[in-house]
Amino acid sequence: MATDPSPQIPMRASSKSSNNSIHPVDVETPPVRTPTPIIYREIKHFKKWIPWLVPAFVVANTVMFIITMYVNNCPKNSVSCVADFLGRFSFQPFKENPLLGPSSATLLKMGALHVKEVVDGDQGWRLITCNWLHGGVFHLLANMLSLLVIGIRLEREFGFIRIGLIYIISGFGGSLMSALFLQSNISVGASGALFGILGSMLSELITNWTIYANKVASFVTLLIIIAVNLAVGILPHVDNFAHIGGFLTGFLLGFVFLIRPQFGWVSQRYVPPGHSSSARPKFKKYQCILWAVSLILVIVG
């Protein structure tokens, strides 16, 4: 006799004579236990800083220019001045200073870079003070506007300590380069420090290449900005040696100060309990190599 291989479902008959239908017995099934959901916290590896140091640099440079113009006192030392209504804050004649600024003697008095004073007069402090002086209104506006546009973004991403160090050290590096190749004229301006910020942007893009979405577009855009700013160095009264020195210094410092963990790395403190963290190392090998080589070059240089 053949048997049905399918599983038997318990049946029960209704006790009412008016209803002869047969129903399956209700089988109680154990409740399905859902696993406890894992609560992930927001991972904030990259803290957003409130930029204040870069605006402070802009204010400091502007105040130093006002003080320089006060010391210059064009009506007392020149026959004719530009914008006489400004009194002692009026500018030197265009033939003497086309940038709307003080005389060379005043800039030298305030701390402009001059190789003879540094070498023969033991005034090495001029390598630093020259970065806070400007030759004129046009010079000041060009540098400070560029610093605001470029520097605020970097300070928001990396904080005031790193950007402040890059700015000051790059300015010093630009002064050294200028002293080596521009020994007959005086040099002033924050251009070396500004180009150091530009150089650090390029090295930051290179060392943190894996976390950028539009890599090629970002790289090409930055190269265009750098090329345009370097091209300004061919204009008269512009110290391109300070630009190059500051750029190279900032480029090396960017590998040292602006390195970030590679994409996909998770810090152990952000991993939920009972789960292992990613096996990826915090930094890629090429990042470590660039960091070590750049640090050695900065120290040796």
PDB file of N, CA, C and O in Angstrom, residues 8-37:
ATOM      1  N   GLN A   8       2.508  14.905   7.667  1.00  0.00           N
ATOM      2  CA  GLN A   8       1.111  14.899   8.069  1.00  0.00           C
ATOM      3  C   GLN A   8       0.800  16.150   8.867  1.00  0.00           C
ATOM      4  O   GLN A   8       1.534  16.511   9.775  1.00  0.00           O
ATOM      5  N   ILE A   9      -0.272  16.844   8.525  1.00  0.00           N
ATOM      6  CA  ILE A   9      -0.722  18.028   9.228  1.00  0.00           C
ATOM      7  C   ILE A   9      -1.853  17.626  10.129  1.00  0.00           C
ATOM      8  O   ILE A   9      -2.841  17.041   9.692  1.00  0.00           O
ATOM      9  N   PRO A  10      -1.773  17.840  11.416  1.00  0.00           N
ATOM     10  CA  PRO A  10      -2.854  17.435  12.341  1.00  0.00           C
ATOM     11  C   PRO A  10      -4.168  18.094  11.945  1.00  0.00           C
ATOM     12  O   PRO A  10      -4.206  19.244  11.563  1.00  0.00           O
ATOM     13  N   MET A  11      -5.224  17.310  12.039  1.00  0.00           N
ATOM     14  CA  MET A  11      -6.561  17.805  11.668  1.00  0.00           C
ATOM     15  C   MET A  11      -7.491  17.693  12.856  1.00  0.00           C
ATOM     16  O   MET A  11      -7.273  16.903  13.763  1.00  0.00           O
ATOM     17  N   ARG A  12      -8.546  18.479  12.851  1.00  0.00           N
ATOM     18  CA  ARG A  12      -9.603  18.331  13.842  1.00  0.00           C
ATOM     19  C   ARG A  12     -10.942  18.568  13.166  1.00  0.00           C
ATOM     20  O   ARG A  12     -11.038  19.367  12.235  1.00  0.00           O
ATOM     21  N   ALA A  13     -11.979  17.863  13.653  1.00  0.00           N
ATOM     22  CA  ALA A  13     -13.326  17.983  13.078  1.00  0.00           C
ATOM     23  C   ALA A  13     -14.152  18.906  13.934  1.00  0.00           C
ATOM     24  O   ALA A  13     -14.048  18.907  15.160  1.00  0.00           O
ATOM     25  N   SER A  14     -14.984  19.676  13.262  1.00  0.00           N
ATOM     26  CA  SER A  14     -15.842  20.586  13.990  1.00  0.00           C
ATOM     27  C   SER A  14     -16.948  19.809  14.675  1.00  0.00           C
ATOM     28  O   SER A  14     -17.485  18.855  14.136  1.00  0.00           O
ATOM     29  N   SER A  15     -17.318  20.196  15.940  1.00  0.00           N
ATOM     30  CA  SER A  15     -18.357  19.486  16.686  1.00  0.00           C
ATOM     31  C   SER A  15     -19.754  19.866  16.244  1.00  0.00           C
ATOM     32  O   SER A  15     -20.705  19.221  16.620  1.00  0.00           O
ATOM     33  N   LYS A  16     -19.890  20.935  15.484  1.00  0.00           N
ATOM     34  CA  LYS A  16     -21.205  21.349  15.012  1.00  0.00           C
ATOM     35  C   LYS A  16     -21.588  20.521  13.797  1.00  0.00           C
ATOM     36  O   LYS A  16     -20.800  20.356  12.879  1.00  0.00           O
ATOM     37  N   SER A  17     -22.850  19.997  13.843  1.00  0.00           N
ATOM     38  CA  SER A  17     -23.324  19.151  12.741  1.00  0.00           C
ATOM     39  C   SER A  17     -23.571  19.937  11.486  1.00  0.00           C
ATOM     40  O   SER A  17     -23.602  19.389  10.395  1.00  0.00           O
ATOM     41  N   SER A  18     -23.766  21.246  11.663  1.00  0.00           N
ATOM     42  CA  SER A  18     -24.060  22.056  10.484  1.00  0.00           C
ATOM     43  C   SER A  18     -22.813  22.393   9.687  1.00  0.00           C
ATOM     44  O   SER A  18     -22.900  22.887   8.588  1.00  0.00           O
ATOM     45  N   ASN A  19     -21.676  22.096  10.280  1.00  0.00           N
ATOM     46  CA  ASN A  19     -20.445  22.439   9.576  1.00  0.00           C
ATOM     47  C   ASN A  19     -19.518  21.243   9.630  1.00  0.00           C
ATOM     48  O   ASN A  19     -19.061  20.843  10.689  1.00  0.00           O
ATOM     49  N   ASN A  20     -19.329  20.601   8.485  1.00  0.00           N
ATOM     50  CA  ASN A  20     -18.483  19.418   8.418  1.00  0.00           C
ATOM     51  C   ASN A  20     -17.080  19.720   7.872  1.00  0.00           C
ATOM     52  O   ASN A  20     -16.387  18.818   7.419  1.00  0.00           O
ATOM     53  N   SER A  21     -16.687  20.977   7.876  1.00  0.00           N
ATOM     54  CA  SER A  21     -15.358  21.332   7.332  1.00  0.00           C
ATOM     55  C   SER A  21     -14.273  20.937   8.304  1.00  0.00           C
ATOM     56  O   SER A  21     -14.490  20.837   9.511  1.00  0.00           O
ATOM     57  N   ILE A  22     -13.144  20.701   7.756  1.00  0.00           N
ATOM     58  CA  ILE A  22     -11.975  20.254   8.519  1.00  0.00           C
ATOM     59  C   ILE A  22     -10.912  21.353   8.452  1.00  0.00           C
ATOM     60  O   ILE A  22     -10.626  21.912   7.391  1.00  0.00           O
ATOM     61  N   HIS A  23     -10.319  21.706   9.613  1.00  0.00           N
ATOM     62  CA  HIS A  23      -9.309  22.791   9.685  1.00  0.00           C
ATOM     63  C   HIS A  23      -8.011  22.266  10.252  1.00  0.00           C
ATOM     64  O   HIS A  23      -8.019  21.379  11.104  1.00  0.00           O
ATOM     65  N   PRO A  24      -6.934  22.791   9.834  1.00  0.00           N
ATOM     66  CA  PRO A  24      -5.646  22.414  10.440  1.00  0.00           C
ATOM     67  C   PRO A  24      -5.565  22.906  11.871  1.00  0.00           C
ATOM     68  O   PRO A  24      -6.155  23.917  12.245  1.00  0.00           O
ATOM     69  N   VAL A  25      -4.892  22.140  12.696  1.00  0.00           N
ATOM     70  CA  VAL A  25      -4.692  22.532  14.093  1.00  0.00           C
ATOM     71  C   VAL A  25      -3.692  23.675  14.147  1.00  0.00           C
ATOM     72  O   VAL A  25      -2.677  23.672  13.454  1.00  0.00           O
ATOM     73  N   ASP A  26      -3.967  24.732  14.959  1.00  0.00           N
ATOM     74  CA  ASP A  26      -3.038  25.851  15.109  1.00  0.00           C
ATOM     75  C   ASP A  26      -1.806  25.391  15.871  1.00  0.00           C
ATOM     76  O   ASP A  26      -1.886  25.022  17.044  1.00  0.00           O
ATOM     77  N   VAL A  27      -0.685  25.388  15.194  1.00  0.00           N
ATOM     78  CA  VAL A  27       0.582  24.966  15.795  1.00  0.00           C
ATOM     79  C   VAL A  27       1.342  26.208  16.280  1.00  0.00           C
ATOM     80  O   VAL A  27       1.596  27.135  15.510  1.00  0.00           O
ATOM     81  N   GLU A  28       1.649  26.234  17.567  1.00  0.00           N
ATOM     82  CA  GLU A  28       2.376  27.370  18.114  1.00  0.00           C
ATOM     83  C   GLU A  28       3.847  27.292  17.715  1.00  0.00           C
ATOM     84  O   GLU A  28       4.513  26.297  17.946  1.00  0.00           O
ATOM     85  N   THR A  29       4.331  28.359  17.105  1.00  0.00           N
ATOM     86  CA  THR A  29       5.739  28.441  16.688  1.00  0.00           C
ATOM     87  C   THR A  29       6.475  29.399  17.631  1.00  0.00           C
ATOM     88  O   THR A  29       5.922  30.423  18.049  1.00  0.00           O
ATOM     89  N   PRO A  30       7.693  29.056  17.990  1.00  0.00           N
ATOM     90  CA  PRO A  30       8.447  29.939  18.892  1.00  0.00           C
ATOM     91  C   PRO A  30       8.741  31.288  18.228  1.00  0.00           C
ATOM     92  O   PRO A  30       8.933  31.346  17.010  1.00  0.00           O
ATOM     93  N   PRO A  31       8.715  32.373  18.963  1.00  0.00           N
ATOM     94  CA  PRO A  31       8.984  33.692  18.372  1.00  0.00           C
ATOM     95  C   PRO A  31      10.419  33.787  17.854  1.00  0.00           C
ATOM     96  O   PRO A  31      11.354  33.227  18.413  1.00  0.00           O
ATOM     97  N   VAL A  32      10.551  34.478  16.728  1.00  0.00           N
ATOM     98  CA  VAL A  32      11.854  34.656  16.116  1.00  0.00           C
ATOM     99  C   VAL A  32      12.598  35.767  16.850  1.00  0.00           C
ATOM    100  O   VAL A  32      12.093  36.888  16.988  1.00  0.00           O
ATOM    101  N   ARG A  33      13.756  35.435  17.351  1.00  0.00           N
ATOM    102  CA  ARG A  33      14.564  36.406  18.097  1.00  0.00           C
ATOM    103  C   ARG A  33      15.449  37.201  17.140  1.00  0.00           C
ATOM    104  O   ARG A  33      16.299  36.650  16.453  1.00  0.00           O
ATOM    105  N   THR A  34      15.184  38.462  17.081  1.00  0.00           N
ATOM    106  CA  THR A  34      15.975  39.321  16.202  1.00  0.00           C
ATOM    107  C   THR A  34      17.237  39.766  16.937  1.00  0.00           C
ATOM    108  O   THR A  34      17.210  40.066  18.126  1.00  0.00           O
ATOM    109  N   PRO A  35      18.338  39.778  16.227  1.00  0.00           N
ATOM    110  CA  PRO A  35      19.588  40.203  16.887  1.00  0.00           C
ATOM    111  C   PRO A  35      19.522  41.668  17.296  1.00  0.00           C
ATOM    112  O   PRO A  35      18.842  42.482  16.691  1.00  0.00           O
ATOM    113  N   THR A  36      20.223  41.955  18.355  1.00  0.00           N
ATOM    114  CA  THR A  36      20.263  43.330  18.838  1.00  0.00           C
ATOM    115  C   THR A  36      20.951  44.218  17.811  1.00  0.00           C
ATOM    116  O   THR A  36      22.051  43.910  17.348  1.00  0.00           O
ATOM    117  N   PRO A  37      20.281  45.293  17.390  1.00  0.00           N
ATOM    118  CA  PRO A  37      20.897  46.150  16.365  1.00  0.00           C
ATOM    119  C   PRO A  37      22.167  46.811  16.872  1.00  0.00           C
ATOM    120  O   PRO A  37      22.275  47.181  18.041  1.00  0.00           O
TER     121      PRO A  37
END
